[in-house]
Short mmCIF file of C-alpha atoms and ligand atoms in Angstrom, two decimals:
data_model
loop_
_atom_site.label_atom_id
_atom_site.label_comp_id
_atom_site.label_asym_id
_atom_site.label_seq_id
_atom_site.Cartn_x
_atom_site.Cartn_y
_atom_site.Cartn_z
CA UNK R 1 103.44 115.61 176.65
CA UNK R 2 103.38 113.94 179.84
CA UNK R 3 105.33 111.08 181.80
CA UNK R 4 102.37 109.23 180.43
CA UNK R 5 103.50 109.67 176.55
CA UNK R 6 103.51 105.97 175.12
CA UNK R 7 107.43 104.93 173.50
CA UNK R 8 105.87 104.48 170.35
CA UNK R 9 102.99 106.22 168.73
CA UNK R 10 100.19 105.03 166.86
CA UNK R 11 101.55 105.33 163.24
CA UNK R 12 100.25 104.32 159.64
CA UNK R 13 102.89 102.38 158.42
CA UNK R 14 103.49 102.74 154.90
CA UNK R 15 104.64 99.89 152.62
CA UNK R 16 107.19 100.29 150.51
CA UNK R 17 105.77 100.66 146.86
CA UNK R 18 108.71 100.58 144.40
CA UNK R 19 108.05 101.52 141.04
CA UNK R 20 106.50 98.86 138.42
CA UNK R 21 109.02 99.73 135.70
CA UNK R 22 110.44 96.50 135.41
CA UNK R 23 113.31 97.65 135.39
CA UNK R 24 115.79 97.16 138.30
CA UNK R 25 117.22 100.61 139.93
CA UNK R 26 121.20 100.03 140.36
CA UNK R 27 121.66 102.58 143.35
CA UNK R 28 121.49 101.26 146.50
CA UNK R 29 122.28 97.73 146.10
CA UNK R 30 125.45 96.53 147.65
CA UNK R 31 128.56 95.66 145.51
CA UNK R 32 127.64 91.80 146.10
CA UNK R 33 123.86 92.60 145.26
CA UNK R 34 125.23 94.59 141.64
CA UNK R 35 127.44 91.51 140.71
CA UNK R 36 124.22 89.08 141.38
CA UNK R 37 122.13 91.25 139.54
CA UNK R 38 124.60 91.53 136.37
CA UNK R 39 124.76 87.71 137.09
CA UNK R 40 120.93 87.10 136.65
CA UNK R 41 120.73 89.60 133.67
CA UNK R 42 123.18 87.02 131.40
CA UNK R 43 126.41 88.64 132.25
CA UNK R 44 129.14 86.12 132.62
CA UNK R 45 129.96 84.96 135.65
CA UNK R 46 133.94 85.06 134.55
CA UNK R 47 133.41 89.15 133.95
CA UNK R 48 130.90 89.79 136.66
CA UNK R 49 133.63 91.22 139.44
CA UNK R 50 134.95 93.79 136.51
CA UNK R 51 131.35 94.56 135.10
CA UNK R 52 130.48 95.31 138.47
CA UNK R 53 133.78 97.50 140.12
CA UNK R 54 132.95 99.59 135.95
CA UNK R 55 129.00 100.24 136.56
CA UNK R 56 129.82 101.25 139.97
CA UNK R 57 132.62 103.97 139.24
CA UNK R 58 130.05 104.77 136.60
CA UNK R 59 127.64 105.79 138.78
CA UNK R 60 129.47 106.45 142.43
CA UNK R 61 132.73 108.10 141.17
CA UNK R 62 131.44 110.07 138.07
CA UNK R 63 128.14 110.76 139.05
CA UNK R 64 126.50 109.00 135.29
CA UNK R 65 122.68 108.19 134.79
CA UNK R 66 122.79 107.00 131.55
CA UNK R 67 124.47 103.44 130.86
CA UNK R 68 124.71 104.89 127.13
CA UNK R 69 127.56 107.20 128.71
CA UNK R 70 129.82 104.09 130.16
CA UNK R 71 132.11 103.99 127.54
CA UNK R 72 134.30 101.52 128.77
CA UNK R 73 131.52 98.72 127.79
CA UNK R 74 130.84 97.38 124.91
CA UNK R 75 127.94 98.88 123.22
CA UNK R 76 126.05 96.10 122.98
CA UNK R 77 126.11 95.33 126.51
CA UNK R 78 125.14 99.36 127.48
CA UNK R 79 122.17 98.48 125.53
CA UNK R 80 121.18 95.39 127.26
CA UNK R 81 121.50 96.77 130.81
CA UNK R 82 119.37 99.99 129.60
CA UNK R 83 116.73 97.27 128.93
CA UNK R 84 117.10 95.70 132.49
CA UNK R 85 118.48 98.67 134.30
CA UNK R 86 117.76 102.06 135.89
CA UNK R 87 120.24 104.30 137.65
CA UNK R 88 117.55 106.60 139.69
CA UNK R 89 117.53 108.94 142.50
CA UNK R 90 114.91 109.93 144.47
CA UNK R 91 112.74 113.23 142.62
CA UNK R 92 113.87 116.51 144.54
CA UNK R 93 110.36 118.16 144.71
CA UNK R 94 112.03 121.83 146.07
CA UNK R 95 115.19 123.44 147.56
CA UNK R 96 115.14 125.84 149.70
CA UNK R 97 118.07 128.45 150.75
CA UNK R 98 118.58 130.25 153.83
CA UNK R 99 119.88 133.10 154.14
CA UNK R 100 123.04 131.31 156.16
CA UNK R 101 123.85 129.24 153.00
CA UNK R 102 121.92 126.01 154.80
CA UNK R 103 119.97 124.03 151.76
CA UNK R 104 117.05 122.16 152.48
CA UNK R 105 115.98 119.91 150.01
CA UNK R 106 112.53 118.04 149.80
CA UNK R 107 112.57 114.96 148.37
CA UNK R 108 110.08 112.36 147.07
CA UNK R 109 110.05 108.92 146.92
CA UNK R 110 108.51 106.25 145.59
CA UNK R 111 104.76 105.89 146.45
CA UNK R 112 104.52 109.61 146.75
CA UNK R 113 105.94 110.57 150.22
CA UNK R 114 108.65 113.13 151.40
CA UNK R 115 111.49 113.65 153.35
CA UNK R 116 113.74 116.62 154.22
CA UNK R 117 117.99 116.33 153.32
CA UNK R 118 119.69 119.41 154.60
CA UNK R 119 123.22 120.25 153.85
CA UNK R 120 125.28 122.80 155.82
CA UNK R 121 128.07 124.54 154.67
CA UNK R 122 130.97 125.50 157.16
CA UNK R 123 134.47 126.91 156.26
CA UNK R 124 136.53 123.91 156.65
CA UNK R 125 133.60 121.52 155.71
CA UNK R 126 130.19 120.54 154.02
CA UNK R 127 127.39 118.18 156.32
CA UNK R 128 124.84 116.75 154.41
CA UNK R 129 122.28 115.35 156.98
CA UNK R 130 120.31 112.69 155.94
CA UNK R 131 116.80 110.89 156.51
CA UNK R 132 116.49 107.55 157.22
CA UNK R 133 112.83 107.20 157.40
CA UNK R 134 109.71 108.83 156.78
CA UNK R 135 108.42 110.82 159.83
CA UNK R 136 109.26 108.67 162.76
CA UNK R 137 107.89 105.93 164.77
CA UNK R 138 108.86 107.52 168.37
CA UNK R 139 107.70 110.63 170.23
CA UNK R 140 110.20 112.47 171.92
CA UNK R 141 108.09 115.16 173.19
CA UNK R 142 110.50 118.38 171.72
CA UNK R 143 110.73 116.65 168.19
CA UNK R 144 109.00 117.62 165.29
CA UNK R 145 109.44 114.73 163.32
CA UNK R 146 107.85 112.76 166.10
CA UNK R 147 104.20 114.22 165.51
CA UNK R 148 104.70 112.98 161.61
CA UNK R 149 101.33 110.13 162.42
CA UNK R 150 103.05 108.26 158.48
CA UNK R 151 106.11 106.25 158.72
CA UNK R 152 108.06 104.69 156.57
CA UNK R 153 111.44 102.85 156.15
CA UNK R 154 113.51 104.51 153.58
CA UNK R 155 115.67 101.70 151.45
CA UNK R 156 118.99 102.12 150.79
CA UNK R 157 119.05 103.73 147.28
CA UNK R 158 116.48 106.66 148.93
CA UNK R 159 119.09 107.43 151.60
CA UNK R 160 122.29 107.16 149.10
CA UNK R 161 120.48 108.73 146.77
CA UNK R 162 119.61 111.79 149.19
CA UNK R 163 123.95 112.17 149.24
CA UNK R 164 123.76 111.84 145.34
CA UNK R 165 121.28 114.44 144.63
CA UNK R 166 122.99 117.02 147.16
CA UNK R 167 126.33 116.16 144.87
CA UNK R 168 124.49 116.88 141.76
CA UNK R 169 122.72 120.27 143.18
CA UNK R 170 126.38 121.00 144.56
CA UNK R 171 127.80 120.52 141.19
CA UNK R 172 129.94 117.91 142.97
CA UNK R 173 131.11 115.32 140.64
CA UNK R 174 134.00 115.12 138.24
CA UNK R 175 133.65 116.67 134.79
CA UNK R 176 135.08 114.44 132.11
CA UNK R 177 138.78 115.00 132.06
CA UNK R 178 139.24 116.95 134.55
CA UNK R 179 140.01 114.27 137.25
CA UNK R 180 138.17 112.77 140.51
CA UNK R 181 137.98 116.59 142.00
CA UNK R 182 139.80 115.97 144.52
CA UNK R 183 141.86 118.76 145.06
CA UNK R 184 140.34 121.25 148.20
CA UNK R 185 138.11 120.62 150.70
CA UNK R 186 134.91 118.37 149.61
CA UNK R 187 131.50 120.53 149.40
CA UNK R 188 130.29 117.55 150.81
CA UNK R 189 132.39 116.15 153.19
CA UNK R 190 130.78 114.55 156.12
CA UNK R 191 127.01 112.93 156.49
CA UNK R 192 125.13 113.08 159.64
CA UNK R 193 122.09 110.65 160.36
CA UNK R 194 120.23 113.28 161.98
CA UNK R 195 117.38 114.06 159.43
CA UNK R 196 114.47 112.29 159.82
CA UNK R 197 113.96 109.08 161.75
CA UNK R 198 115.70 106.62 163.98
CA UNK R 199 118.62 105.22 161.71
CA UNK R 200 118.91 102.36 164.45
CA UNK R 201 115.26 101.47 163.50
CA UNK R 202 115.98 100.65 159.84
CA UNK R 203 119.74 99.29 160.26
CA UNK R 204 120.50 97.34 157.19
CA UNK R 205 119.29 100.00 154.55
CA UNK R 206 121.20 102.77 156.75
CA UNK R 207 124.06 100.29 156.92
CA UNK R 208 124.28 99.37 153.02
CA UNK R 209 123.55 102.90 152.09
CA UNK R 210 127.15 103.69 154.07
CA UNK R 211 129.05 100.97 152.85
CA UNK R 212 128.22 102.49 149.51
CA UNK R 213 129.06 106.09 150.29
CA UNK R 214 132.34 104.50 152.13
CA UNK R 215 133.08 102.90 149.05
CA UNK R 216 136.79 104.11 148.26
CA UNK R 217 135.76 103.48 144.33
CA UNK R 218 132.74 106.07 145.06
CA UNK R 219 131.43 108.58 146.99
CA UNK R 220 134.27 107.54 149.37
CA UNK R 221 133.51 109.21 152.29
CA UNK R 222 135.64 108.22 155.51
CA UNK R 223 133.90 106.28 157.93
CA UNK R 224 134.96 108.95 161.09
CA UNK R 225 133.00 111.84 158.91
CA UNK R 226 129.97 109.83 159.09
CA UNK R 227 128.03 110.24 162.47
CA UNK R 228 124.87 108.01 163.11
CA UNK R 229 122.48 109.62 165.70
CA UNK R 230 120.26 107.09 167.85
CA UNK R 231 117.58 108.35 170.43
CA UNK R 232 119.20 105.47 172.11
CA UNK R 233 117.90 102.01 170.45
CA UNK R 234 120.31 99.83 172.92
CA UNK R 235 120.05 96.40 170.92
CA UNK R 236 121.91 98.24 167.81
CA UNK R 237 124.29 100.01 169.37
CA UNK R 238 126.93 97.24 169.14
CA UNK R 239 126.01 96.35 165.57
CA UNK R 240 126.59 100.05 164.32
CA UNK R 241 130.19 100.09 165.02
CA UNK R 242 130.52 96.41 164.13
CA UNK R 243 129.08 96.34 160.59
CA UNK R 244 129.44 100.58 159.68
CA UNK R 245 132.37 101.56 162.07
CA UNK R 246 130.70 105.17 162.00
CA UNK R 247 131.04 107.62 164.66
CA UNK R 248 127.77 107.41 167.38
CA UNK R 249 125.78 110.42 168.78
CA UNK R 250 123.41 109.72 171.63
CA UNK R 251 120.37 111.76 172.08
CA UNK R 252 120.63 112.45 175.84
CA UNK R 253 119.04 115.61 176.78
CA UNK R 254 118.58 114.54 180.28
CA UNK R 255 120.12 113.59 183.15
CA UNK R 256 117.31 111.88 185.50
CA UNK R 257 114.99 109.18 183.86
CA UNK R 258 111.88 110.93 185.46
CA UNK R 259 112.93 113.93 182.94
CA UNK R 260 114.24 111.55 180.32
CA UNK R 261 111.18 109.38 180.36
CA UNK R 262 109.26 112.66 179.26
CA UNK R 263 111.75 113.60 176.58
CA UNK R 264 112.87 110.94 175.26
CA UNK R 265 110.30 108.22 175.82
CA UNK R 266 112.48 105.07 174.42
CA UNK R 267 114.60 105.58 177.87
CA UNK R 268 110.92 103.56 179.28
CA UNK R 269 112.22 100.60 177.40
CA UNK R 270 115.95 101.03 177.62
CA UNK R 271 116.93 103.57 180.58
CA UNK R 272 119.65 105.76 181.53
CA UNK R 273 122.32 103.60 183.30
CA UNK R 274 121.63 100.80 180.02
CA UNK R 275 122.47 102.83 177.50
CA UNK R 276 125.21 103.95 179.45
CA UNK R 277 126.53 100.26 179.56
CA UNK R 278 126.15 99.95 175.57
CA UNK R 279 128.07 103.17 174.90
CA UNK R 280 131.20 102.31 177.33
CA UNK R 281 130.95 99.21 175.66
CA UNK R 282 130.95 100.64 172.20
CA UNK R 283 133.63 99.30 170.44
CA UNK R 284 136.71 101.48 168.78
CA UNK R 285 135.91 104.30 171.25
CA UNK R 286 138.89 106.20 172.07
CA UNK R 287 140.29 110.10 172.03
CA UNK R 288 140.03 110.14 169.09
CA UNK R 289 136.85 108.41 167.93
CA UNK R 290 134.44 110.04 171.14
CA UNK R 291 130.89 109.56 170.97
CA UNK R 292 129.42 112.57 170.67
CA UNK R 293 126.45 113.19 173.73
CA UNK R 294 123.46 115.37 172.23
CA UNK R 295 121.84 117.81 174.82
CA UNK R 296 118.92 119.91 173.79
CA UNK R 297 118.26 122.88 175.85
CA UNK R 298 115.13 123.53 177.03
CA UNK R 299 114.36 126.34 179.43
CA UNK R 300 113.46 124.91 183.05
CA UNK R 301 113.24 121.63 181.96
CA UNK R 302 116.51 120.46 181.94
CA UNK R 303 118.91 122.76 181.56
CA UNK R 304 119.97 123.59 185.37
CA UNK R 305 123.49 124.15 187.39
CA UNK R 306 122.68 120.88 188.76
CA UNK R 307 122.02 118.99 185.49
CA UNK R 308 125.40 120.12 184.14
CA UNK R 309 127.15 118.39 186.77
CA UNK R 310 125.22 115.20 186.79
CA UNK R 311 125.48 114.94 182.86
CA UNK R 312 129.16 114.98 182.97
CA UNK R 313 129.07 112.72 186.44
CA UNK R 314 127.43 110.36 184.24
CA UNK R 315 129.24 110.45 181.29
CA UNK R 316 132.54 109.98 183.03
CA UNK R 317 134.71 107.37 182.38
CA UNK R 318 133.22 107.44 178.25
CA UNK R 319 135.33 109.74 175.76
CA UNK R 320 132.91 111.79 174.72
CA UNK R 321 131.70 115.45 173.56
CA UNK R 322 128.61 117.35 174.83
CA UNK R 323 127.22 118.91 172.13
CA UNK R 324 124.46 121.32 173.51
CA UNK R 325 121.64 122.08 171.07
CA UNK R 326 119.10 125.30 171.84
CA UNK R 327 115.74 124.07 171.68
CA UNK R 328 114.60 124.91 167.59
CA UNK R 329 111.29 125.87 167.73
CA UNK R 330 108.60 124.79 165.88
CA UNK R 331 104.75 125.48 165.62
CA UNK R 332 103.04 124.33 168.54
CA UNK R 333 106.28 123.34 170.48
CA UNK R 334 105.98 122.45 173.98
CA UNK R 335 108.96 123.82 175.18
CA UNK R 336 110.81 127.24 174.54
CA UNK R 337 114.50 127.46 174.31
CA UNK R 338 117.18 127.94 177.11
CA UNK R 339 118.10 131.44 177.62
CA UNK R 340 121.91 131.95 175.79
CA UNK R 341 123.15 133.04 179.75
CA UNK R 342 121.38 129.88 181.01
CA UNK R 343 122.99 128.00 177.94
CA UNK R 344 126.44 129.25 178.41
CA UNK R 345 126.48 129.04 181.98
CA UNK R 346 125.63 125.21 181.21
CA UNK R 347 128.53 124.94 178.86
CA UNK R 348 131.12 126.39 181.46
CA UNK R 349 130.18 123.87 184.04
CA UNK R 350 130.51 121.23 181.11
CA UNK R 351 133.56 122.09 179.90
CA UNK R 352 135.45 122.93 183.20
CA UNK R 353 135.08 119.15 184.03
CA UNK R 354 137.60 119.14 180.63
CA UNK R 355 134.78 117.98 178.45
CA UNK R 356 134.38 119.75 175.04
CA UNK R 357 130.81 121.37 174.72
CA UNK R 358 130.37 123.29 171.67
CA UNK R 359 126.68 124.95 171.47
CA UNK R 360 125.91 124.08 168.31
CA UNK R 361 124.82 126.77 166.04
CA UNK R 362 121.04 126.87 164.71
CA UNK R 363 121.27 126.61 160.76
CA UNK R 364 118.59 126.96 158.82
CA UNK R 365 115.81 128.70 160.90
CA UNK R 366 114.13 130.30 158.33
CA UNK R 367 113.57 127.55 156.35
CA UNK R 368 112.73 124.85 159.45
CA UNK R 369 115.82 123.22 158.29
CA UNK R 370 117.23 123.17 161.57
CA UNK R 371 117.61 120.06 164.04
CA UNK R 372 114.20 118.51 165.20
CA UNK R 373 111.84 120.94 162.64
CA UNK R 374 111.79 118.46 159.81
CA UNK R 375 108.31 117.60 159.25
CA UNK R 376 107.97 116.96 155.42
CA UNK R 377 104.49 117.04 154.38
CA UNK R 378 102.90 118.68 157.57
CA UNK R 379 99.66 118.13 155.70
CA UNK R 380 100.15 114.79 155.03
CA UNK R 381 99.51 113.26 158.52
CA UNK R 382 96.01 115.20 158.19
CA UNK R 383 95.19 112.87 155.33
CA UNK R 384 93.02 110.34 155.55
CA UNK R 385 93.46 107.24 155.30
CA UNK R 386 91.60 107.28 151.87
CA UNK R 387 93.33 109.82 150.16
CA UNK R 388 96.77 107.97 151.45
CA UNK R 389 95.98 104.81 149.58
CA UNK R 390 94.61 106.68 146.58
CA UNK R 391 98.22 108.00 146.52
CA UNK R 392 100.30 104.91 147.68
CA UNK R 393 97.79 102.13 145.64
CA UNK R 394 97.49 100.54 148.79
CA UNK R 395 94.42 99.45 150.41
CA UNK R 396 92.94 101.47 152.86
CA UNK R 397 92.94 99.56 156.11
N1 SAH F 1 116.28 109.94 165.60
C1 SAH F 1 117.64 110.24 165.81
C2 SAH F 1 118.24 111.19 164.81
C3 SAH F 1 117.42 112.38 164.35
S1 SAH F 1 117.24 113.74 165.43
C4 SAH F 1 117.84 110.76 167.20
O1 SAH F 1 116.88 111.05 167.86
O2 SAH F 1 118.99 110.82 167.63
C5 SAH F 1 118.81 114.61 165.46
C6 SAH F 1 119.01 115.40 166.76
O3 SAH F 1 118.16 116.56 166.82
C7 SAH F 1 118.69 114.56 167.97
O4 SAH F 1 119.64 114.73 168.99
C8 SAH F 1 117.36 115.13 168.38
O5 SAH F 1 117.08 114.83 169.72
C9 SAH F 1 117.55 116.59 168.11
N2 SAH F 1 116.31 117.36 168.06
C10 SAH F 1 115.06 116.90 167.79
N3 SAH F 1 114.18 117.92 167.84
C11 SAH F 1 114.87 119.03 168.16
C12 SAH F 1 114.49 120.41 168.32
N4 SAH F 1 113.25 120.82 168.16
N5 SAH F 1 115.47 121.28 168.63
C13 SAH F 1 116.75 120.87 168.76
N6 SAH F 1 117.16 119.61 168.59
C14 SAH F 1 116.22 118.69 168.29
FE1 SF4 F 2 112.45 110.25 166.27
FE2 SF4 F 2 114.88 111.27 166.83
FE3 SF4 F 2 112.72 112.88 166.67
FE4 SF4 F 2 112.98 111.18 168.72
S1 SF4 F 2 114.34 112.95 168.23
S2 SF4 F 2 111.10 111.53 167.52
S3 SF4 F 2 113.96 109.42 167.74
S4 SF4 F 2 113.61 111.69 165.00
#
């Protein structure tokens, strides 16, 4: 890759083909979407706000499929919403285990493509990180995900759905009578954006998607245990705290825009001392609620002495954490990883300036489940253009 590398690159972009069922899927749609749905299906408008806050503890809280199993309804009305309905998640095609515990699942969605959910278990705590689109429409030059050539928005049932099938392969919702599960830590317990994708590029699915798995009559996950990672999409930054109130990682990984123009080619359209602007302008930022600066090491690229001290010369003034990431390798890779000395002589500059700078641990390796190796369907962007609408039903174009 080369100064040269264009922001965007040339991508198929694949429309969304839901499924002709006829039947609506449930997941994914807002609580004000549900209660217009129930609406148009003949439920009353006098019992829509209860018919809706039952169907969604139903499926959110106790983890059901089946309307037949909502036995607070009347049977009559299970029936009808069977006929109208469908609760569905994305298909998990495989899981994988690594030998550190870290789960990759591939998933499928509709019109046959895939995309990688992995979830990492710690001691005090279970991160489920999440897609939010097929491959990826930028090219930062150390990203797997970046060479995918087919891209496509995931909607907000696909990327709830990837935090509903972890829960169900993690055996993670209440059994009948044995209450909400609430007692000890969560298996799952925080969500990171960092799968697949720029989350900033397909905001209002990403943002529904977390207002469902905020929900406190669901999934009810906390809002600071959900982190949204951006390569740095400036316009959006605002909005994210505004309408999901998330926490914010930045992908910085360099400290020049001659380097950062190579790495992380958005920083052409929206540079350095911008997205600076839009992060000390981020709103709820505080001690407590830092936004969290993402620094990938790569040897003799950008990992120098003189780079530590001009990240955290930048930085200053905005609470934040440096979270330093070695390079994870992948086939083909440009770039090899930061020696550890190199690496923790980085981190001691960092965090002598009284910054935290955890290195964050590879997880995964051996199944390319760590940070930057998801590439679902390597294959895939071989395919022609043919064989892609033979799969999708889409003309070729
Ligand atoms: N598109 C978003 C989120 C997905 S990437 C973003 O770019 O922020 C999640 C993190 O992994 C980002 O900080 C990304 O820069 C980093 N990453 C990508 N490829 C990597 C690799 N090969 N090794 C280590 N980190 C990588
Ligand atoms: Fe896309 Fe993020 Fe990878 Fe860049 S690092 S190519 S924005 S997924």
């Amino acid at each position: 890759m080369t100064a040269t590398a264009p922001v965007t690159q040339d991508v198929l972009t694949i429309p969304r083909k839901l499924p002709q069922t006829g039947r609506q899927n449930l997941v994914g749609l807002t609580r004000a979407q549900l209660r217009d749905a129930l609406i148009a299906a003949g439920t009353p408008e006098t019992q829509a706000r209860m018919r809706t806050g039952q169907i969604w503890q139903w499926i959110y809280q106790k983890g059901v499929r089946e309307f037949e199993a909502m036995t607070n309804l009347a049977k009559t009305y299970r029936a009808e919403l069977a006929e109208k309905f469908t609760i569905e998640l994305p298909e998990v095609v495989s899981r994988q285990v690594s030998a550190d515990g870290t789960r990759k699942y591939l998933v499928r969605i509709a019109g046959g493509h895939e995309v990688e959910t992995v979830y990492i278990p710690e001691a005090e705590r279970g991160t489920l990180c999440i897609s939010s689109q097929v491959g990826c429409t930028l090219t930062c030059s150390f990203c797997h995900t970046g060479t995918q050539k087919l891209v496509r928005n995931l909607t907000a049932a696909e990327i709830v759905g990837q935090i509903m099938l972890a829960r169900d392969d993690l055996g993670e919702w209440p059994e009948p009578g044995v209450g909400t599960g609430e007692a000890g830590p969560r298996l799952l317990s925080n969500i990171v954006l960092m799968g697949m994708g720029e989350p900033l590029y397909n905001f209002e699915a990403v943002r529904d998607a977390m207002k469902i798995a905020m929900d406190p009559e669901g999934i009810s996950l906390s809002r600071r245990r959900i982190t949204l990672s951006t390569s740095g999409v400036v316009p959006e930054i605002a909005r994210t705290a505004e309408e999901i109130g998330c926490l914010l990682a930045v992908s910085f990984h360099a400290t020049t825009d001659e380097i950062r123009d190579t790495l992380v080619p958005i920083n052409k359209k929206w540079d350095i001392a911008t997205l600076l602007d839009a992060l000390r302008d981020y709103p709820r930022l505080s001690n407590s609620e830092r936004i969290t600066f993402e620094y990938v090491m790569l040897k003799g690229v950008n990992d120098s002495d003189a780079d530590a001290r001009r990240l955290v010369n930048l930085i200053r003034g905005i609470p934040a954490k440096i979270n330093l990431i070695p390079f994870n390798e992948w086939p083909g890779a440009p770039y090899e990883r930061s020696d550890w000395d190199r690496i923790e002589a980085f981190a001691d500059i960092v965090y002598k300036t009284g910054y935290a700078s955890p290195v964050r641990t590879p997880r995964g390796e051996d199944i390319m489940a760590a940070c930057g190796q998801l590439k679902s369907a390597t294959e895939r962007a071989r395919k022609s253009k043919a064989q892609i609408a033979v799969e999708t039903g889409i003309e070729a174009g």
